[in-house]
CSV table of C-alpha atoms and ligand atoms in Angstrom, one decimal:
chain,number,residue,atom,x,y,z
A,127,MET,CA,32.8,-53.5,-83.3
A,128,ASN,CA,30.3,-50.8,-83.0
A,129,THR,CA,28.9,-49.3,-86.1
A,130,ARG,CA,29.0,-45.5,-86.5
A,131,LEU,CA,25.6,-43.9,-85.9
A,132,LEU,CA,24.8,-40.7,-87.7
A,133,PHE,CA,22.3,-38.2,-86.1
A,134,PRO,CA,19.7,-36.1,-88.0
A,135,GLU,CA,21.1,-33.0,-89.7
A,136,LYS,CA,19.3,-30.6,-87.4
A,137,PHE,CA,20.1,-32.4,-84.2
A,138,ILE,CA,21.4,-30.0,-81.5
A,139,TRP,CA,24.4,-30.7,-79.3
A,140,GLY,CA,25.0,-28.6,-76.2
A,141,ALA,CA,26.1,-28.6,-72.6
A,142,ALA,CA,24.2,-27.3,-69.5
A,143,THR,CA,24.8,-25.5,-66.3
A,144,ALA,CA,22.9,-23.6,-63.7
A,145,ALA,CA,23.3,-20.2,-62.2
A,146,TYR,CA,24.0,-21.0,-58.6
A,147,GLN,CA,26.3,-23.9,-59.5
A,148,ILE,CA,28.7,-21.8,-61.6
A,149,GLU,CA,28.3,-18.0,-61.3
A,150,GLY,CA,29.6,-17.0,-57.9
A,151,ALA,CA,29.3,-13.3,-57.3
A,152,TRP,CA,26.6,-14.1,-54.9
A,153,ASN,CA,26.2,-10.6,-53.4
A,154,GLU,CA,27.7,-8.5,-56.2
A,155,ASP,CA,26.2,-5.9,-58.5
A,156,GLY,CA,22.9,-5.6,-56.6
A,157,LYS,CA,22.0,-9.3,-56.5
A,158,GLY,CA,19.6,-10.3,-53.8
A,159,GLU,CA,20.0,-13.3,-51.5
A,160,SER,CA,18.5,-16.6,-52.7
A,161,ILE,CA,17.4,-19.6,-50.7
A,162,TRP,CA,20.6,-21.4,-51.8
A,163,ASP,CA,22.8,-18.6,-50.4
A,164,ARG,CA,21.0,-18.9,-47.1
A,165,PHE,CA,21.0,-22.7,-47.1
A,166,SER,CA,24.7,-23.1,-48.0
A,167,HIS,CA,25.7,-20.4,-45.4
A,168,THR,CA,23.8,-22.5,-42.7
A,169,PRO,CA,26.3,-24.8,-41.1
A,170,GLY,CA,25.8,-28.5,-41.7
A,171,LYS,CA,23.6,-28.2,-44.8
A,172,VAL,CA,26.2,-28.7,-47.5
A,173,LEU,CA,29.2,-31.1,-47.4
A,174,ASN,CA,32.3,-29.5,-46.2
A,175,GLN,CA,30.4,-26.2,-45.7
A,176,ASP,CA,30.9,-25.5,-49.3
A,177,THR,CA,29.0,-22.6,-50.8
A,178,GLY,CA,28.3,-21.2,-54.3
A,179,ASP,CA,29.8,-17.8,-53.2
A,180,VAL,CA,32.5,-18.1,-55.8
A,181,ALA,CA,31.8,-21.4,-57.6
A,182,THR,CA,33.5,-21.3,-61.0
A,183,ASN,CA,33.3,-17.5,-60.9
A,184,HIS,CA,31.5,-17.6,-64.3
A,185,TYR,CA,29.9,-14.2,-63.6
A,186,HIS,CA,33.4,-12.7,-64.1
A,187,HIS,CA,34.7,-15.3,-66.5
A,188,TYR,CA,31.7,-15.7,-68.8
A,189,HIS,CA,33.5,-14.2,-71.9
A,190,HIS,CA,36.3,-16.7,-71.7
A,191,ASP,CA,33.9,-19.4,-70.9
A,192,VAL,CA,32.0,-18.7,-74.1
A,193,ASP,CA,35.3,-18.7,-76.0
A,194,LEU,CA,35.9,-22.1,-74.5
A,195,MET,CA,32.4,-23.3,-75.6
A,196,GLN,CA,33.1,-22.1,-79.1
A,197,ALA,CA,36.5,-23.9,-79.2
A,198,MET,CA,34.7,-27.0,-78.1
A,199,GLY,CA,32.2,-26.7,-81.0
A,200,LEU,CA,29.1,-26.5,-78.9
A,201,GLN,CA,26.0,-25.7,-80.8
A,202,ALA,CA,23.8,-24.7,-77.9
A,203,TYR,CA,24.2,-23.8,-74.3
A,204,ARG,CA,21.7,-24.3,-71.6
A,205,PHE,CA,22.1,-22.0,-68.6
A,206,SER,CA,19.8,-20.6,-66.0
A,207,ILE,CA,19.0,-17.1,-64.8
A,208,ALA,CA,19.3,-16.2,-61.2
A,209,TRP,CA,15.9,-14.6,-60.3
A,210,PRO,CA,17.4,-12.6,-57.4
A,211,ARG,CA,19.9,-11.1,-59.8
A,212,ILE,CA,17.0,-9.7,-61.9
A,213,LEU,CA,14.6,-8.9,-59.0
A,214,PRO,CA,16.6,-8.7,-55.8
A,215,ALA,CA,13.3,-8.4,-53.7
A,216,GLY,CA,11.6,-11.2,-55.7
A,217,ARG,CA,9.3,-8.6,-57.4
A,218,GLY,CA,9.1,-4.9,-58.0
A,219,GLN,CA,12.5,-3.2,-58.3
A,220,ILE,CA,14.4,-4.4,-61.4
A,221,ASN,CA,18.2,-4.7,-61.1
A,222,GLN,CA,19.4,-3.6,-64.5
A,223,VAL,CA,23.0,-4.6,-63.8
A,224,GLY,CA,21.8,-8.2,-63.4
A,225,ILE,CA,19.9,-8.1,-66.7
A,226,ASP,CA,22.9,-6.6,-68.4
A,227,PHE,CA,25.0,-9.6,-67.3
A,228,TYR,CA,22.7,-12.1,-69.1
A,229,SER,CA,22.4,-9.7,-72.0
A,230,ARG,CA,26.1,-9.7,-72.6
A,231,LEU,CA,26.3,-13.4,-72.1
A,232,VAL,CA,23.6,-14.0,-74.7
A,233,ASP,CA,25.2,-11.5,-77.2
A,234,ARG,CA,28.5,-13.3,-76.8
A,235,LEU,CA,26.9,-16.7,-77.3
A,236,LEU,CA,25.1,-15.6,-80.5
A,237,ALA,CA,28.4,-14.0,-81.8
A,238,ALA,CA,29.9,-17.4,-81.3
A,239,LYS,CA,27.0,-19.1,-83.1
A,240,ILE,CA,25.9,-20.9,-79.9
A,241,THR,CA,22.2,-21.1,-79.4
A,242,PRO,CA,21.1,-20.0,-76.0
A,243,PHE,CA,18.6,-22.2,-74.1
A,244,ALA,CA,17.6,-20.3,-71.0
A,245,THR,CA,16.0,-21.8,-67.8
A,246,LEU,CA,14.1,-19.4,-65.7
A,247,TYR,CA,14.1,-21.3,-62.5
A,248,HIS,CA,16.9,-23.7,-61.4
A,249,TRP,CA,16.1,-23.5,-57.7
A,250,ASP,CA,17.5,-20.2,-56.5
A,251,LEU,CA,14.3,-18.5,-55.2
A,252,PRO,CA,14.8,-15.0,-53.7
A,253,GLN,CA,15.0,-15.4,-50.0
A,254,VAL,CA,12.4,-12.7,-49.4
A,255,LEU,CA,9.9,-14.7,-51.3
A,256,TYR,CA,10.6,-17.8,-49.2
A,257,GLU,CA,10.0,-15.7,-46.2
A,258,ALA,CA,6.7,-14.5,-47.7
A,259,GLY,CA,5.6,-18.2,-47.9
A,260,GLY,CA,7.8,-19.7,-50.6
A,261,TRP,CA,6.5,-22.1,-53.2
A,262,PRO,CA,3.7,-23.4,-50.9
A,263,ALA,CA,2.2,-20.0,-51.2
A,264,ARG,CA,0.2,-19.0,-54.4
A,265,SER,CA,1.7,-15.6,-54.4
A,266,THR,CA,5.1,-17.0,-55.4
A,267,ALA,CA,3.6,-18.4,-58.6
A,268,GLU,CA,2.3,-14.8,-59.3
A,269,ALA,CA,5.7,-13.4,-58.5
A,270,PHE,CA,7.3,-15.9,-61.0
A,271,VAL,CA,5.1,-14.6,-63.8
A,272,GLU,CA,6.4,-11.1,-63.1
A,273,TYR,CA,10.0,-12.3,-63.1
A,274,ALA,CA,9.4,-14.3,-66.3
A,275,ASP,CA,7.9,-11.1,-67.9
A,276,VAL,CA,10.8,-8.9,-66.9
A,277,THR,CA,13.4,-11.4,-68.0
A,278,THR,CA,11.9,-12.3,-71.4
A,279,ARG,CA,11.1,-8.7,-72.2
A,280,ALA,CA,14.8,-8.0,-71.8
A,281,LEU,CA,16.2,-11.1,-73.5
A,282,GLY,CA,13.3,-12.5,-75.6
A,283,ASP,CA,14.4,-10.7,-78.8
A,284,ARG,CA,17.5,-12.9,-78.8
A,285,VAL,CA,16.8,-16.0,-76.7
A,286,LYS,CA,14.3,-18.2,-78.5
A,287,ASN,CA,14.4,-21.3,-76.4
A,288,TRP,CA,12.9,-21.0,-72.9
A,289,MET,CA,12.5,-23.4,-70.1
A,290,THR,CA,10.3,-22.3,-67.2
A,291,HIS,CA,11.4,-24.7,-64.4
A,292,ASN,CA,14.2,-27.3,-63.9
A,293,GLU,CA,13.1,-30.4,-62.1
A,294,PRO,CA,10.1,-29.3,-60.1
A,295,ALA,CA,10.0,-32.7,-58.4
A,296,VAL,CA,13.4,-32.0,-56.8
A,297,VAL,CA,12.3,-28.6,-55.6
A,298,ALA,CA,9.2,-30.1,-53.9
A,299,ASN,CA,10.7,-33.4,-52.6
A,300,LEU,CA,14.2,-32.5,-51.7
A,301,GLY,CA,13.2,-29.1,-50.5
A,302,TYR,CA,10.1,-30.1,-48.4
A,303,LEU,CA,10.1,-33.7,-47.8
A,304,MET,CA,13.7,-34.8,-47.4
A,305,GLY,CA,15.2,-31.5,-46.4
A,306,GLU,CA,18.4,-32.1,-48.4
A,307,HIS,CA,18.0,-29.0,-50.6
A,308,ALA,CA,17.0,-25.4,-49.8
A,309,PRO,CA,14.9,-24.5,-48.0
A,310,GLY,CA,15.7,-27.7,-46.0
A,311,ILE,CA,12.2,-28.7,-44.7
A,312,LYS,CA,11.7,-32.4,-43.8
A,313,GLY,CA,8.4,-34.3,-44.0
A,314,ASP,CA,6.0,-31.5,-44.9
A,315,CYS,CA,3.8,-33.3,-47.4
A,316,LEU,CA,1.2,-30.6,-47.6
A,317,ALA,CA,3.9,-28.0,-48.4
A,318,ALA,CA,5.4,-30.4,-51.0
A,319,VAL,CA,2.2,-30.9,-52.9
A,320,LYS,CA,1.4,-27.2,-52.8
A,321,THR,CA,4.8,-26.5,-54.1
A,322,ALA,CA,4.3,-28.9,-57.0
A,323,HIS,CA,1.0,-27.2,-57.8
A,324,HIS,CA,2.4,-23.7,-57.6
A,325,LEU,CA,5.4,-24.5,-59.7
A,326,LEU,CA,3.2,-26.0,-62.4
A,327,LEU,CA,0.8,-23.0,-62.2
A,328,SER,CA,3.6,-20.6,-62.5
A,329,HIS,CA,4.8,-22.5,-65.6
A,330,GLY,CA,1.3,-22.5,-67.2
A,331,TRP,CA,0.7,-18.8,-66.4
A,332,SER,CA,4.0,-17.7,-67.8
A,333,LEU,CA,3.7,-19.4,-71.2
A,334,PRO,CA,1.6,-16.7,-72.9
A,335,VAL,CA,3.7,-14.0,-71.3
A,336,ILE,CA,6.9,-15.5,-72.5
A,337,ARG,CA,5.5,-16.1,-76.1
A,338,GLN,CA,4.3,-12.5,-76.2
A,339,ASN,CA,7.8,-11.2,-75.2
A,340,SER,CA,9.8,-13.5,-77.4
A,341,PRO,CA,8.0,-13.9,-80.7
A,342,GLY,CA,8.7,-17.1,-82.4
A,343,CYS,CA,10.2,-18.7,-79.4
A,344,GLU,CA,9.7,-22.3,-78.1
A,345,VAL,CA,8.9,-22.9,-74.5
A,346,GLY,CA,8.9,-26.0,-72.3
A,347,ILE,CA,9.6,-27.4,-68.9
A,348,VAL,CA,12.3,-29.7,-67.7
A,349,LEU,CA,11.5,-32.8,-65.7
A,350,ASN,CA,13.8,-35.3,-64.2
A,351,MET,CA,13.0,-38.9,-65.0
A,352,GLY,CA,14.7,-41.9,-63.8
A,353,PHE,CA,13.9,-45.5,-64.9
A,354,ASP,CA,12.7,-46.9,-61.5
A,355,PRO,CA,11.2,-50.3,-61.8
A,356,PRO,CA,10.0,-52.5,-58.8
A,357,ALA,CA,12.6,-54.8,-57.3
A,358,SER,CA,10.2,-57.7,-57.7
A,359,PRO,CA,6.7,-58.3,-59.1
A,360,SER,CA,5.2,-58.4,-55.6
A,361,LEU,CA,2.2,-56.2,-54.9
A,362,ALA,CA,4.2,-54.4,-52.2
A,363,ASP,CA,7.1,-53.5,-54.5
A,364,ARG,CA,4.8,-52.6,-57.4
A,365,LYS,CA,2.8,-50.3,-55.1
A,366,LYS,CA,5.9,-48.6,-53.8
A,367,ALA,CA,7.2,-48.1,-57.3
A,368,ASN,CA,3.9,-46.6,-58.4
A,369,GLY,CA,3.8,-44.3,-55.4
A,370,ASN,CA,7.3,-43.1,-56.2
A,371,ASP,CA,6.3,-42.5,-59.8
A,372,ASP,CA,3.4,-40.4,-58.6
A,373,ILE,CA,5.4,-38.0,-56.5
A,374,TRP,CA,8.4,-37.9,-58.8
A,375,PHE,CA,6.8,-37.8,-62.2
A,376,ARG,CA,3.1,-38.2,-62.7
A,377,ILE,CA,2.2,-35.3,-60.4
A,378,TYR,CA,3.8,-33.2,-63.1
A,379,MET,CA,3.4,-35.0,-66.3
A,380,GLU,CA,-0.3,-35.8,-65.9
A,381,PRO,CA,-1.6,-32.2,-65.3
A,382,LEU,CA,0.8,-30.8,-67.9
A,383,SER,CA,-0.9,-33.2,-70.3
A,384,GLY,CA,-4.3,-32.0,-69.5
A,385,ARG,CA,-5.1,-34.8,-67.0
A,386,GLN,CA,-5.8,-34.7,-63.3
A,387,TYR,CA,-3.4,-35.2,-60.4
A,388,PRO,CA,-2.8,-39.0,-59.9
A,389,ALA,CA,-5.9,-40.3,-58.0
A,390,ASP,CA,-3.9,-42.6,-55.8
A,391,LEU,CA,-1.6,-39.8,-54.6
A,392,ILE,CA,-4.6,-37.6,-53.7
A,393,SER,CA,-6.2,-40.4,-51.7
A,394,THR,CA,-3.0,-41.3,-50.0
A,395,LEU,CA,-2.6,-37.7,-49.0
A,396,SER,CA,-6.1,-37.5,-47.7
A,397,VAL,CA,-5.5,-40.3,-45.4
A,398,ARG,CA,-2.1,-39.1,-44.2
A,399,ILE,CA,-2.8,-35.5,-43.8
A,400,PRO,CA,-6.1,-34.9,-41.9
A,401,GLN,CA,-6.3,-31.3,-43.0
A,402,PHE,CA,-5.6,-32.0,-46.6
A,403,SER,CA,-8.2,-30.9,-49.1
A,404,LYS,CA,-7.0,-30.2,-52.6
A,405,ASP,CA,-9.9,-27.8,-53.1
A,406,ASP,CA,-8.1,-25.5,-50.6
A,407,TYR,CA,-5.3,-24.7,-53.1
A,408,ILE,CA,-6.4,-25.9,-56.5
A,409,LEU,CA,-8.7,-23.1,-57.8
A,410,PRO,CA,-11.1,-23.2,-60.8
A,411,GLY,CA,-9.1,-22.7,-63.9
A,412,ASP,CA,-5.8,-23.9,-62.5
A,413,MET,CA,-5.7,-27.2,-64.3
A,414,GLU,CA,-6.6,-25.5,-67.6
A,415,SER,CA,-3.7,-23.0,-67.1
A,416,ILE,CA,-1.2,-25.8,-66.3
A,417,ALA,CA,-2.2,-27.8,-69.4
A,418,ALA,CA,-1.4,-24.9,-71.9
A,419,PRO,CA,0.4,-26.6,-74.8
A,420,MET,CA,4.1,-26.5,-74.7
A,421,ASP,CA,6.6,-26.6,-77.6
A,422,PHE,CA,8.9,-29.2,-76.1
A,423,ILE,CA,9.7,-31.1,-73.0
A,424,GLY,CA,13.2,-31.4,-71.5
A,425,ILE,CA,14.1,-34.7,-69.8
A,426,ASN,CA,17.0,-35.0,-67.4
A,427,TYR,CA,18.1,-38.7,-67.2
A,428,TYR,CA,21.0,-40.0,-65.2
A,429,THR,CA,20.2,-43.5,-63.7
A,430,ARG,CA,18.0,-46.3,-62.7
A,431,ARG,CA,16.8,-46.9,-59.2
A,432,ILE,CA,15.3,-50.3,-58.4
A,433,VAL,CA,12.4,-49.8,-55.9
A,434,ARG,CA,12.1,-52.2,-52.9
A,435,ASN,CA,9.3,-51.7,-50.5
A,436,THR,CA,10.9,-51.8,-47.0
A,437,ASP,CA,7.7,-50.9,-45.2
A,438,VAL,CA,6.6,-54.5,-45.3
A,439,PRO,CA,8.7,-57.2,-43.4
A,440,GLU,CA,11.1,-58.8,-45.8
A,441,GLU,CA,9.6,-62.3,-45.1
A,442,GLU,CA,6.2,-61.0,-46.3
A,443,ASN,CA,7.6,-59.9,-49.6
A,444,LEU,CA,8.9,-61.8,-52.6
A,445,PRO,CA,12.6,-62.5,-51.8
A,446,GLN,CA,14.6,-59.8,-53.6
A,447,THR,CA,17.3,-62.3,-54.2
A,448,LEU,CA,15.0,-63.9,-56.8
A,449,PHE,CA,15.3,-60.7,-58.8
A,450,PRO,CA,18.8,-59.6,-58.1
A,451,ALA,CA,19.7,-56.1,-59.2
A,452,PRO,CA,23.0,-56.0,-61.0
A,453,LYS,CA,25.6,-54.9,-58.4
A,454,ASN,CA,28.7,-54.3,-60.1
A,455,ASP,CA,31.0,-51.5,-58.8
A,456,GLU,CA,32.2,-50.7,-62.3
A,457,ASN,CA,28.6,-49.7,-63.1
A,458,TYR,CA,28.2,-47.0,-60.5
A,459,THR,CA,29.4,-43.4,-60.7
A,460,GLU,CA,30.9,-41.6,-57.8
A,461,MET,CA,27.4,-40.3,-56.9
A,462,GLY,CA,26.6,-43.9,-56.4
A,463,TRP,CA,24.2,-43.7,-59.4
A,464,GLU,CA,24.0,-46.9,-61.6
A,465,VAL,CA,25.1,-46.5,-65.2
A,466,PHE,CA,22.1,-47.8,-67.1
A,467,PRO,CA,21.9,-46.4,-70.6
A,468,GLU,CA,19.0,-48.4,-71.7
A,469,GLY,CA,16.9,-46.6,-69.1
A,470,LEU,CA,17.1,-43.5,-71.4
A,471,LEU,CA,15.2,-45.3,-74.1
A,472,GLN,CA,12.6,-46.3,-71.5
A,473,VAL,CA,12.0,-42.8,-70.3
A,474,LEU,CA,12.0,-41.1,-73.7
A,475,GLY,CA,9.7,-43.8,-75.1
A,476,ARG,CA,7.3,-43.4,-72.2
A,477,VAL,CA,7.1,-39.6,-72.5
A,478,TYR,CA,6.5,-39.8,-76.2
A,479,PHE,CA,4.2,-42.7,-76.5
A,480,GLU,CA,2.2,-42.1,-73.3
A,481,TYR,CA,2.0,-38.3,-73.5
A,482,LYS,CA,2.5,-37.5,-77.2
A,483,VAL,CA,4.8,-34.5,-76.6
A,484,PRO,CA,5.7,-32.8,-79.8
A,485,LYS,CA,9.4,-32.5,-79.2
A,486,ILE,CA,11.9,-33.7,-76.6
A,487,TYR,CA,15.3,-32.6,-75.6
A,488,VAL,CA,17.6,-34.5,-73.3
A,489,THR,CA,18.4,-31.4,-71.2
A,490,GLU,CA,20.7,-33.1,-68.8
A,491,ASN,CA,22.7,-36.4,-68.9
A,492,GLY,CA,26.1,-37.0,-67.4
A,493,CYS,CA,28.2,-38.5,-64.6
A,494,SER,CA,30.3,-37.8,-61.6
A,495,TYR,CA,33.9,-39.0,-61.7
A,496,SER,CA,36.7,-37.2,-60.1
A,497,ASP,CA,39.5,-37.9,-62.5
A,498,GLY,CA,41.9,-35.0,-62.5
A,499,PRO,CA,45.0,-33.9,-64.5
A,500,GLY,CA,47.8,-36.4,-64.9
A,501,ALA,CA,51.4,-35.4,-64.8
A,502,ASP,CA,51.1,-34.1,-68.3
A,503,GLY,CA,48.1,-32.0,-67.4
A,504,ARG,CA,45.7,-34.2,-69.5
A,505,ILE,CA,42.5,-35.6,-67.9
A,506,ARG,CA,41.9,-39.1,-69.0
A,507,ASP,CA,38.3,-39.5,-67.8
A,508,GLU,CA,37.6,-42.7,-69.9
A,509,ARG,CA,34.6,-43.7,-67.7
A,510,ARG,CA,32.8,-40.4,-68.5
A,511,THR,CA,33.6,-40.8,-72.2
A,512,ARG,CA,32.2,-44.3,-72.2
A,513,TYR,CA,29.2,-43.1,-70.2
A,514,LEU,CA,28.3,-40.4,-72.7
A,515,ARG,CA,28.9,-42.6,-75.7
A,516,GLU,CA,26.6,-45.3,-74.5
A,517,HIS,CA,23.9,-42.8,-73.7
A,518,PHE,CA,24.3,-41.1,-77.2
A,519,ARG,CA,23.9,-44.5,-78.8
A,520,VAL,CA,20.7,-45.1,-76.9
A,521,ALA,CA,19.4,-41.6,-78.0
A,522,HIS,CA,20.1,-42.7,-81.5
A,523,LYS,CA,18.0,-45.8,-81.0
A,524,ALA,CA,15.2,-43.5,-79.7
A,525,ILE,CA,15.3,-41.4,-82.8
A,526,GLN,CA,15.2,-44.5,-84.9
A,527,ALA,CA,12.1,-45.6,-83.0
A,528,GLY,CA,10.3,-42.4,-84.1
A,529,ILE,CA,10.7,-40.5,-80.8
A,530,PRO,CA,11.1,-36.7,-81.7
A,531,LEU,CA,14.4,-36.1,-79.9
A,532,ALA,CA,15.7,-32.9,-81.2
A,533,GLY,CA,18.9,-32.4,-79.1
A,534,TYR,CA,21.1,-33.4,-76.3
A,535,PHE,CA,22.7,-31.3,-73.5
A,536,VAL,CA,25.6,-32.9,-71.5
A,537,TRP,CA,25.5,-32.2,-67.8
A,538,SER,CA,27.7,-30.4,-67.2
A,539,LEU,CA,29.9,-28.0,-69.1
A,540,PHE,CA,32.0,-27.5,-65.9
A,541,ASP,CA,32.8,-29.1,-62.7
A,542,ASN,CA,30.7,-27.0,-60.4
A,543,PHE,CA,28.8,-26.7,-57.0
A,544,GLU,CA,26.8,-29.9,-56.8
A,545,TRP,CA,24.2,-28.7,-54.4
A,546,ALA,CA,24.3,-30.7,-51.1
A,547,PHE,CA,27.6,-32.4,-52.2
A,548,GLY,CA,29.4,-29.1,-52.6
A,549,TYR,CA,32.5,-29.4,-54.8
A,550,ALA,CA,33.0,-33.1,-53.9
A,551,GLN,CA,31.3,-34.4,-57.1
A,552,ARG,CA,32.6,-33.5,-60.5
A,553,PHE,CA,30.2,-33.7,-63.4
A,554,GLY,CA,32.1,-31.5,-65.9
A,555,ILE,CA,33.5,-32.3,-69.3
A,556,VAL,CA,35.7,-29.3,-68.4
A,557,TRP,CA,37.9,-29.6,-65.4
A,558,VAL,CA,37.9,-26.6,-63.0
A,559,ASP,CA,40.6,-25.9,-60.4
A,560,PHE,CA,38.5,-24.1,-57.8
A,561,GLN,CA,41.6,-22.4,-56.4
A,562,THR,CA,42.9,-20.8,-59.5
A,563,GLN,CA,39.8,-21.0,-61.7
A,564,GLN,CA,41.9,-22.7,-64.4
A,565,ARG,CA,39.8,-24.7,-66.9
A,566,ILE,CA,41.0,-27.8,-68.8
A,567,ILE,CA,39.0,-29.7,-71.3
A,568,LYS,CA,38.8,-33.3,-70.2
A,569,ASP,CA,39.2,-36.1,-72.7
A,570,SER,CA,35.5,-36.6,-72.6
A,571,GLY,CA,35.1,-32.9,-73.7
A,572,HIS,CA,37.4,-33.6,-76.6
A,573,CYS,CA,35.4,-36.7,-77.5
A,574,PHE,CA,32.2,-34.6,-77.3
A,575,THR,CA,33.7,-32.1,-79.7
A,576,GLU,CA,34.3,-34.9,-82.2
A,577,VAL,CA,30.8,-36.2,-81.8
A,578,ILE,CA,29.5,-32.7,-82.5
A,579,ARG,CA,31.8,-32.2,-85.5
A,580,SER,CA,30.9,-35.4,-87.2
A,581,ASN,CA,27.3,-35.4,-85.9
A,582,ALA,CA,27.8,-39.1,-85.2
A,583,VAL,CA,28.8,-41.5,-82.4
A,584,ASP,CA,31.0,-44.5,-82.8
B,839,FCB,C1,20.2,-32.5,-61.7
B,839,FCB,C2,20.2,-31.0,-61.5
B,839,FCB,C3,21.6,-30.4,-61.8
B,839,FCB,C4,22.7,-31.2,-61.4
B,839,FCB,C5,22.5,-32.7,-61.7
B,839,FCB,C6,23.6,-33.6,-61.3
B,839,FCB,O1,19.2,-33.0,-60.7
B,839,FCB,O2,19.2,-30.4,-62.4
B,839,FCB,O3,21.6,-29.1,-61.4
B,839,FCB,O4,22.9,-31.1,-60.0
B,839,FCB,O5,21.3,-33.2,-61.2
């Protein structure tokens, strides 16, 4: 039998969403087009040609949605702001109606005693800025500071927890290397590393602006971190795992911590891209700007990926069968992601002990299972409940180990538009019927309410 684990008194429990995944109203009230509008409207990019045009229609349902959050007992809500709703042309002209929407949302959250945690960039770049060069261009980092300034001037009196970027690695790698996310470019290493640099730069530049506009606030960035060990101890597998770590994690975490970009990554790029020179885009003072101290870091953790080097012939590598990865269908979510709660301790421990960050939030953790309403209307998503409980227990272990974990946001509050997978993957603790927009709290949502109420997990 599991013992009951009590969390620290001030621990914050919340749920997370992102603008493009839930808001809908893609072209209403003066909102500009984003790269995700363009991408999802391009045939063949998103499964089943799904789009975020309507999504969960949160833009029109936000007041009921906040009531629902309150009924569920959420203490905090992490949402993102759509840049093209605030500045439809990326910079310049302000769309007051867009600001008013977030202002009403924030007021309603505060009235419900739910602490707002706002992310400025969760991937929906104004299309016009993409056309002017996008993240590979330094001017986009400058535009971001303008956007951060306008937004925090409007909301900074009430929102006191800010996140600049969500998962910069996904923006750079899925957007410019794999082409699976907007803007859908494949194999452009140079654009990907410039994107990484400009995302980081825009983060660093905006910190003093946000602090000035939102006195007493805390600001951080959100990184995705998997636990991705080599498949075997062979040099080939270890090199591959290290290379992955460079482009998925260290390229962000090292400069954020005042260190240089990973040396191996820079030398690999110099070999692969003849015209590559980091001096072309890393200007004097940039690394200092990026390393501006943050108040916290957000970590999104979902799974473990065991890394095998397939560039060398199998017979020249240590047989993988000597180090079998646990393959058990029970242990995989519908995204095909392994359920591996211990990995959460690995990543939190690494971030804290290696980089000494002052405070950590788990800003996303959750799983995709499609369980829907039974005949009685109830949603018995036991696998999600189990997934969350196991991860909460590991989070507790991390706190016991001295890691300054201050809160936990479940991904996601709602079933929503899961990027390239459209509506085919459901991560919510609240079921959404996308035809009628009916919401039903799943069993996992009810269990979460009990965890929050008791501040403990069984
Ligand atoms: C993360 C994203 C979030 C959601 C989850 C499943 O990478 O930040 O928007 O799609 O994955």
